[in-house]
C-alpha positions as a printed Julia matrix, in Angstrom:
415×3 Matrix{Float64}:
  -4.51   17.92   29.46
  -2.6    14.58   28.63
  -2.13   13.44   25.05
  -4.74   11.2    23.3
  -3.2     8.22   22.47
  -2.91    6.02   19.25
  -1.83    2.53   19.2
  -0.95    0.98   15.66
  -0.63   -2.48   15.62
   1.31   -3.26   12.63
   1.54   -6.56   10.81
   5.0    -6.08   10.12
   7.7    -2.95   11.11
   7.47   -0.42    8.92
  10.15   -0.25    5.92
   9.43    2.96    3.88
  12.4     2.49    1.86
  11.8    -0.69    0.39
   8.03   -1.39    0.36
   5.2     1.3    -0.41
   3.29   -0.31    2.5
   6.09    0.77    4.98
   5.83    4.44    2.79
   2.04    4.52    3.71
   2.41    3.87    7.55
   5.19    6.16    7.58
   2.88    8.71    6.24
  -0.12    7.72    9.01
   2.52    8.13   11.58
   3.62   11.76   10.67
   0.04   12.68   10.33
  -1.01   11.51   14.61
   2.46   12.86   15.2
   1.56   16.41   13.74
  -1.89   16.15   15.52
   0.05   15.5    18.42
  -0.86   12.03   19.62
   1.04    9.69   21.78
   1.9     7.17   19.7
   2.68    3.28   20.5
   3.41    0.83   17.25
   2.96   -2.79   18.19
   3.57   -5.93   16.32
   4.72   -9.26   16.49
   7.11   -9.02   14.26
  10.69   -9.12   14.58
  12.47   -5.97   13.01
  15.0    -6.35   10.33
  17.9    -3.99    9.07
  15.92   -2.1     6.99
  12.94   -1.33    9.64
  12.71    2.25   10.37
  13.85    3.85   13.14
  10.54    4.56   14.95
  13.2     6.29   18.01
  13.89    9.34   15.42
  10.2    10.32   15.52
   9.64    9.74   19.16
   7.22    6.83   18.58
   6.81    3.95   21.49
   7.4     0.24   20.39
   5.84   -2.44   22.08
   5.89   -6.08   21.22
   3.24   -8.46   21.28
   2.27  -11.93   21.32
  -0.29  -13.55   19.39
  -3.38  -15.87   20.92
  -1.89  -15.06   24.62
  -3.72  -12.75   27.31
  -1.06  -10.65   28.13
  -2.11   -8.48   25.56
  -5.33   -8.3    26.74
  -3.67   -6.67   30.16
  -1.49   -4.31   28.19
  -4.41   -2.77   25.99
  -6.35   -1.97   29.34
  -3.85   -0.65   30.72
  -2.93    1.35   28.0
  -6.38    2.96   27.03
  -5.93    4.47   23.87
  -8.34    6.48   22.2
  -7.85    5.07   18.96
  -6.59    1.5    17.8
  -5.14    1.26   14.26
  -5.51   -2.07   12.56
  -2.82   -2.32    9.64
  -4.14   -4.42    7.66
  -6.85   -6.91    7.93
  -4.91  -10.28    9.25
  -4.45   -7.77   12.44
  -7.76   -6.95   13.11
  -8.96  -10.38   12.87
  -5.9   -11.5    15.32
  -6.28   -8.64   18.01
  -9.73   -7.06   17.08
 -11.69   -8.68   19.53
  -9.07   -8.32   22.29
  -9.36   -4.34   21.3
 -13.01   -4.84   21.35
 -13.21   -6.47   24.87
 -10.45   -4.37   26.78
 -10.68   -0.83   25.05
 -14.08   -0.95   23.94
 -13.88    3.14   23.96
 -11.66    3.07   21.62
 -11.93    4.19   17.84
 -11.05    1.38   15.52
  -9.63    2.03   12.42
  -8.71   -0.77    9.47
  -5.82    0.62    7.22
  -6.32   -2.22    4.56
  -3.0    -1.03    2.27
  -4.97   -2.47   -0.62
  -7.89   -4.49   -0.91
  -5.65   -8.07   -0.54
  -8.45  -10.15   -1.31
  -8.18   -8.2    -4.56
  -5.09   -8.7    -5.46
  -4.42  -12.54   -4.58
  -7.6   -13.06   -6.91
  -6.17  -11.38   -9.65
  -3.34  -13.33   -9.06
  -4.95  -16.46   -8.74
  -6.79  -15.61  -11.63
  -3.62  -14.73  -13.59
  -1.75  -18.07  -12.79
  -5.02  -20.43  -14.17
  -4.65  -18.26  -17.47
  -8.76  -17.35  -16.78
 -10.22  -13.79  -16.6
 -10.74  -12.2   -13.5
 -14.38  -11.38  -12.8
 -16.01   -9.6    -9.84
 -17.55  -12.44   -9.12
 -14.21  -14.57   -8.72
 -13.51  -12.21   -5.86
 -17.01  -11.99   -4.2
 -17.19  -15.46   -3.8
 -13.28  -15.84   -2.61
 -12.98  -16.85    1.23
 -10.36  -13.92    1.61
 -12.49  -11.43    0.36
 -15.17  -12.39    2.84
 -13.09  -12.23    5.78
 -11.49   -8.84    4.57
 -14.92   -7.62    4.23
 -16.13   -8.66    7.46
 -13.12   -6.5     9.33
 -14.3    -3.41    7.62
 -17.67   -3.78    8.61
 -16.29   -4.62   12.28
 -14.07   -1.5    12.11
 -15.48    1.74   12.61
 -13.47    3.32    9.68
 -11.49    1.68    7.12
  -8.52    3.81    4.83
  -9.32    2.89    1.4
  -6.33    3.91   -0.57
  -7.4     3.55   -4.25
 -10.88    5.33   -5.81
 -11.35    2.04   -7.86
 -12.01   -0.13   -4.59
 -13.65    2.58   -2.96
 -16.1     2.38   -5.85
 -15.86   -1.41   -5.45
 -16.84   -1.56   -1.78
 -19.83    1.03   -2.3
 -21.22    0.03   -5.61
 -20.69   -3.7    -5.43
 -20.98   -4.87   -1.78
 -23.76   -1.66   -0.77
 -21.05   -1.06    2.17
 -22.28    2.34    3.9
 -20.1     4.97    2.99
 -19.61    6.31    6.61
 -17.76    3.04    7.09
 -14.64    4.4     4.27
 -12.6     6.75    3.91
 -10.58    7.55    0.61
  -7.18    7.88    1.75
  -4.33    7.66   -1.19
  -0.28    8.15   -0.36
  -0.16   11.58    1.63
   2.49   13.59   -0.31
   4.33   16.96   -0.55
   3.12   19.18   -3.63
   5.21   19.41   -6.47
   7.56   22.89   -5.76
   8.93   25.24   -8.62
  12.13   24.58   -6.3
  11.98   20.79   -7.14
  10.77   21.0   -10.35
  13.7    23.19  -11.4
  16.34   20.72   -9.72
  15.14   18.0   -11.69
  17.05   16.45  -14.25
  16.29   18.04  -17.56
  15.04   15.17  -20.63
  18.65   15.65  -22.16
  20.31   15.07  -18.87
  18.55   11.82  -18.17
  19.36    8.67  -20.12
  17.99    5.02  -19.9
  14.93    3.2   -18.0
  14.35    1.87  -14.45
  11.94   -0.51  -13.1
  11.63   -0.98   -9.22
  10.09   -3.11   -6.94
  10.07   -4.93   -3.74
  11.16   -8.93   -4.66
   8.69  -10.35   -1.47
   5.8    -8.83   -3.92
   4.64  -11.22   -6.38
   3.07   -8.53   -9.3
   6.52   -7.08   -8.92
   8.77  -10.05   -9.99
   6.06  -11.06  -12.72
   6.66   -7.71  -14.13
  10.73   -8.13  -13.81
   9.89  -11.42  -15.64
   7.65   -9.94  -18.52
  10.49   -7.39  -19.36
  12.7    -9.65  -19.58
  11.6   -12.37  -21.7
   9.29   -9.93  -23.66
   9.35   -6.04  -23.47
  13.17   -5.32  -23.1
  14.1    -7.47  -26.0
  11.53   -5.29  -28.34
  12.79   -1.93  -26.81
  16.2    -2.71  -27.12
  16.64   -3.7   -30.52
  15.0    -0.06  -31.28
  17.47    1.48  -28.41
  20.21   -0.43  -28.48
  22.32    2.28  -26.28
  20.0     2.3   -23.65
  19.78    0.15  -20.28
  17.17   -1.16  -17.97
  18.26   -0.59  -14.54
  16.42   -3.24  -12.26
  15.83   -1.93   -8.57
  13.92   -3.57   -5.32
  14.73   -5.04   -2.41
  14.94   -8.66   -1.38
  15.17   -9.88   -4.78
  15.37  -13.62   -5.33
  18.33  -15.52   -6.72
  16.71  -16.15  -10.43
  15.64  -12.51  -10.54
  19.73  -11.72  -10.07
  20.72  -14.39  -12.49
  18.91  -11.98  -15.37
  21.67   -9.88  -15.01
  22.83   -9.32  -18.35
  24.77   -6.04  -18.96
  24.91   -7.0   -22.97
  21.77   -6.65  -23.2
  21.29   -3.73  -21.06
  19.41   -5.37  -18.33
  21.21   -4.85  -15.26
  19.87   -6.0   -11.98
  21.01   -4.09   -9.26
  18.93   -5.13   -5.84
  18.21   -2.66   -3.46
  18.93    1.35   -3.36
  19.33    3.63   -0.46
  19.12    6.25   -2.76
  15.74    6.06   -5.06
  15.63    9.96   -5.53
  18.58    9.87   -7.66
  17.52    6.23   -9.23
  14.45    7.71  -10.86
  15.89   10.93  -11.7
  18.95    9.47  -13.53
  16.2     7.04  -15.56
  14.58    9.05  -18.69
  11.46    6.45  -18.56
   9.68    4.39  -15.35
   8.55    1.12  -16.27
   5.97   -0.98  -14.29
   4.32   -3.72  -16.24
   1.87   -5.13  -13.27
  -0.19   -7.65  -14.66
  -2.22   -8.61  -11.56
  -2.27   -6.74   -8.03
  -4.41   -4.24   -6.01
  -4.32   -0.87   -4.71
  -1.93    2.16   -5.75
   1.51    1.7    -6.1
   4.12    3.32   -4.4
   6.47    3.32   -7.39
   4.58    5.06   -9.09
   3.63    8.01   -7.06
   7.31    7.89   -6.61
   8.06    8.45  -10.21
   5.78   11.62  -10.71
   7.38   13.01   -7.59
  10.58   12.99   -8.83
   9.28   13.83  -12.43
   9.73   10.4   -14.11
   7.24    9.65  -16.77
   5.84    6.09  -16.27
   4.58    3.1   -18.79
   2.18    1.1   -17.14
  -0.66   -0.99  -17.14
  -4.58   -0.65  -16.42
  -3.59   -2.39  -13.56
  -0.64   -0.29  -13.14
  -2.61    2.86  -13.2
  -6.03    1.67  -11.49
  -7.47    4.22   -8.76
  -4.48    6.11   -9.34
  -5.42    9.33  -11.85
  -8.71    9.82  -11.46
 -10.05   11.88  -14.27
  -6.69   12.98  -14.97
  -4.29   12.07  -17.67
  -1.65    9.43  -17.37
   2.05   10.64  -16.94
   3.15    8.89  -19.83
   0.89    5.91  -21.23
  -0.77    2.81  -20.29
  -0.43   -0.41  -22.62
  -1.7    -3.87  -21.6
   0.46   -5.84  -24.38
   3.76   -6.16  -24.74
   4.46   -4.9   -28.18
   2.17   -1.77  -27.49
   4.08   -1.13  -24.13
   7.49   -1.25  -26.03
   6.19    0.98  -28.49
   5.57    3.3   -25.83
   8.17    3.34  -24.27
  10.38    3.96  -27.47
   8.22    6.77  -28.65
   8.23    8.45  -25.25
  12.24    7.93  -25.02
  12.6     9.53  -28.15
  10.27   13.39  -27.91
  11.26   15.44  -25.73
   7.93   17.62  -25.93
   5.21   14.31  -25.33
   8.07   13.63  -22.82
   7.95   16.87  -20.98
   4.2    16.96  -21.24
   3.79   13.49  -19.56
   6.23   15.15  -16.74
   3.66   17.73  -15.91
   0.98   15.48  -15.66
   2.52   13.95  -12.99
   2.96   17.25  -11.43
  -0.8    17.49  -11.61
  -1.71   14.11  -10.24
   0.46   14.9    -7.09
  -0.67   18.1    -6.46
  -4.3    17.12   -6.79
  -4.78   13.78   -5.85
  -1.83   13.05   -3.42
  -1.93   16.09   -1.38
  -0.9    15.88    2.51
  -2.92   19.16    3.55
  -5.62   18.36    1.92
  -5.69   14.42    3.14
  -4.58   15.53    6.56
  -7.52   17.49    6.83
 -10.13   14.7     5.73
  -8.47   11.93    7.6
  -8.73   14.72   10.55
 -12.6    15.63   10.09
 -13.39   11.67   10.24
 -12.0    11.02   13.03
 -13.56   14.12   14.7
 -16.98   13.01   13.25
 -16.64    9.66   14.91
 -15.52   10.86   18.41
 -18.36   12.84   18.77
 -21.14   10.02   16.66
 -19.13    6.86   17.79
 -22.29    5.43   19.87
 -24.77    6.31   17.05
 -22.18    4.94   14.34
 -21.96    1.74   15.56
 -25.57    1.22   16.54
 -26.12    2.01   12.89
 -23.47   -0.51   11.69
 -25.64   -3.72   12.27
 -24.2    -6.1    10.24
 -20.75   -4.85   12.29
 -22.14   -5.46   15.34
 -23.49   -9.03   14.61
 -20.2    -9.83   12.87
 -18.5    -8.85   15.9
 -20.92  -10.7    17.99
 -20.87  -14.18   15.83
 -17.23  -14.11   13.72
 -15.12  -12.97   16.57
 -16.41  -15.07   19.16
 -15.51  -17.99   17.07
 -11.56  -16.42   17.03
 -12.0   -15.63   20.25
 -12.57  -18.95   21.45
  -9.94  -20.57   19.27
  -7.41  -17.69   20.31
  -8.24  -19.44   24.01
  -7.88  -22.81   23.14
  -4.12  -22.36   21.41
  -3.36  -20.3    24.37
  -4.39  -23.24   26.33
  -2.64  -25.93   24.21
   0.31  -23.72   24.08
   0.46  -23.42   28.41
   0.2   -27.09   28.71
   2.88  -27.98   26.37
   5.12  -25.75   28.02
């Protein structure tokens, strides 16, 4: 019998080492590749030198072309049994194509984070006005990310605070979402005991990818507010700035006499977190979890952080260090957590915890698994019970289908 075959049509190539986006697909591909799909990633994209190499894991590329039939040929042809969406701007680009041409196929909406979200928060955030629920229900974005999760048959939720949005909010039937956090190793006694003890590690870090707006906020906050306050308690210690693709005025904070030293991107991150005593992550606006984070309590690095920071990520478990909205309360954590060695070591293991509980690639492997099993065999009763999907697809995407068309057209003619 002939593999079942995915096809992932990704917004961008996948960079797991600079962005926890490119993390999470990496982690979606190892989980069709260990249930032994054929896999296919498409985008129209162009790769860059930091795109993984898709080759090492025996994983097709194919690239496409937006508004232009050929695509349309190549799905048929294809047949796969399921169609990955990453991220909503795909789906709305090549979700009626997939709709039309492989209309057997499962769709599936991996939304990264709830973007609508987070460019409301950070709209809200810019005006200097509180973010309400109501901001974002009545945001354009948030309608047309909602609309490609009802047209989906499954969308990856990746944070328990949106899933709780989408269901308790906007009424969306639960058979339409799946939780589905960063898919993660547990914690070993093997790694554990490799770590870096608290006396062996020395000064902060604080990492993030520079195309990510929450990210250079937070660089910006530290710099003008929070590293001043810890410093002046710490005055041996540094803050060791991380990320790739960091703009020019994030490098011009360089400023090793004050301990803030801006160092761009890391192939190694492992040993950049495990040489840093204390993770610091001051997001102000944003969505989701956050790579950086999960990061730290892998590689036992207590974190400061925000609510934001921290949102979806714990559950009903405790923090792995603390979370502090202002900046004088954040530097005040961070100094006290620097400074004992048992809250320190505490904070450590309830990292361990989150990860082993919360992050776990068995157990997420098996409930990404069962869903998609459940649909195969319900996919025609699914859907007819997803009305407001099927008008949505009926109305919403015949509109982009149409005006897919006519660029096509335009496009032909002016060639």
């Amino acid at each position: 019998m002939s593999q079942q075959k995915v096809l992932i049509i990704a917004l961008v190539w996948p960079e797991p080492q600079t962005t926890a986006a490119g993390s999470r697909m990496l982690q979606l591909l190892q989980f069709f590749k260990s249930s032994n799909y054929a896999i296919t990633v498409a985008s129209t994209a162009t790769e860059s030198k930091l795109s993984f190499d898709l080759n090492n894991l025996e994983i097709d590329k194919k690239s496409i072309q937006l508004n232009h039939s050929s695509f349309d040929v190549f799905i048929a042809d294809f047949n796969p049994a399921i169609v990955l969406f990453d991220r909503f701007i795909t789906e709305e680009q090549f979700g009626w194509r997939v709709a039309e041409h492989a209309p057997n196929a499962l769709r599936i909406l991996n939304t990264e984070d709830l973007h609508s979200l987070r460019h409301v928060r950070e709209k809200s955030f810019k005006k200097n006005i509180p973010f309400t629920i109501n901001h974002w229900l009545n945001d354009d974005k948030t309608k047309r990310e909602i609309a490609s999760i009802y047209r989906s048959d499954l969308s990856l939720i990746i944070s328990s605070h949106e899933i709780e949005l989408l269901q308790n909010v906007l009424n969306i039937d639960k058979n339409l979402l799946l939780h589905l956090p960063f898919m993660t190793e547990k914690v070993s006694e093997k790694q554990i005991s490799d770590w870096p003890t608290f006396s062996e590690r020395k000064d902060f870090i604080c990492i993030g990818n520079g195309k990510h707006a929450p990210n250079l906020d937070a660089i910006v906050w530290l710099k003008k507010e929070i590293w001043p306050l810890i410093h002046a308690k710490l005055p041996d210690s540094n803050l060791h700035i991380y990320g790739a693709y960091l703009p020019e005025f994030i490098k011009q904070m360089h400023r090793p006499k004050e301990g803030f030293l801006v160092h761009g991107w890391t192939e190694d991150k492992k040993t950049a977190f495990q040489k840093a005593k204390i993770n610091l992550a001051p997001l102000r606006f944003g969505a989701g979890i956050k790579g950086k984070l999960v990061d730290s309590m892998t590689f036992g690095t207590p974190s400061i952080t925000t609510s934001i920071g921290a949102e979806g990520m714990h559950d009903h478990l405790p923090w792995n260090g603390t979370i502090a909205d202002e900046a004088g309360t954040f530097a005040n954590a961070a100094v006290l957590l620097y400074r004992d060695k048992n809250t320190w070591q505490t904070a450590q293991g309830f990292g361990i915890e989150i990860i082993d509980e919360i992050y776990n690639s068995e157990k997420l492997h098996n409930r990404l698994t069962n869903a998609i099993n459940k649909l195969f065999e319900y996919l025609i009763t699914h859907r007819q019970r997803n009305f407001i999907g099927v008008m949505l697809q009926h109305h919403s995407l015949a509109s982009t289908k149409f005006m897919s068309k006519w660029i096509a057209e335009k496009e032909s003619k002016n060639n």
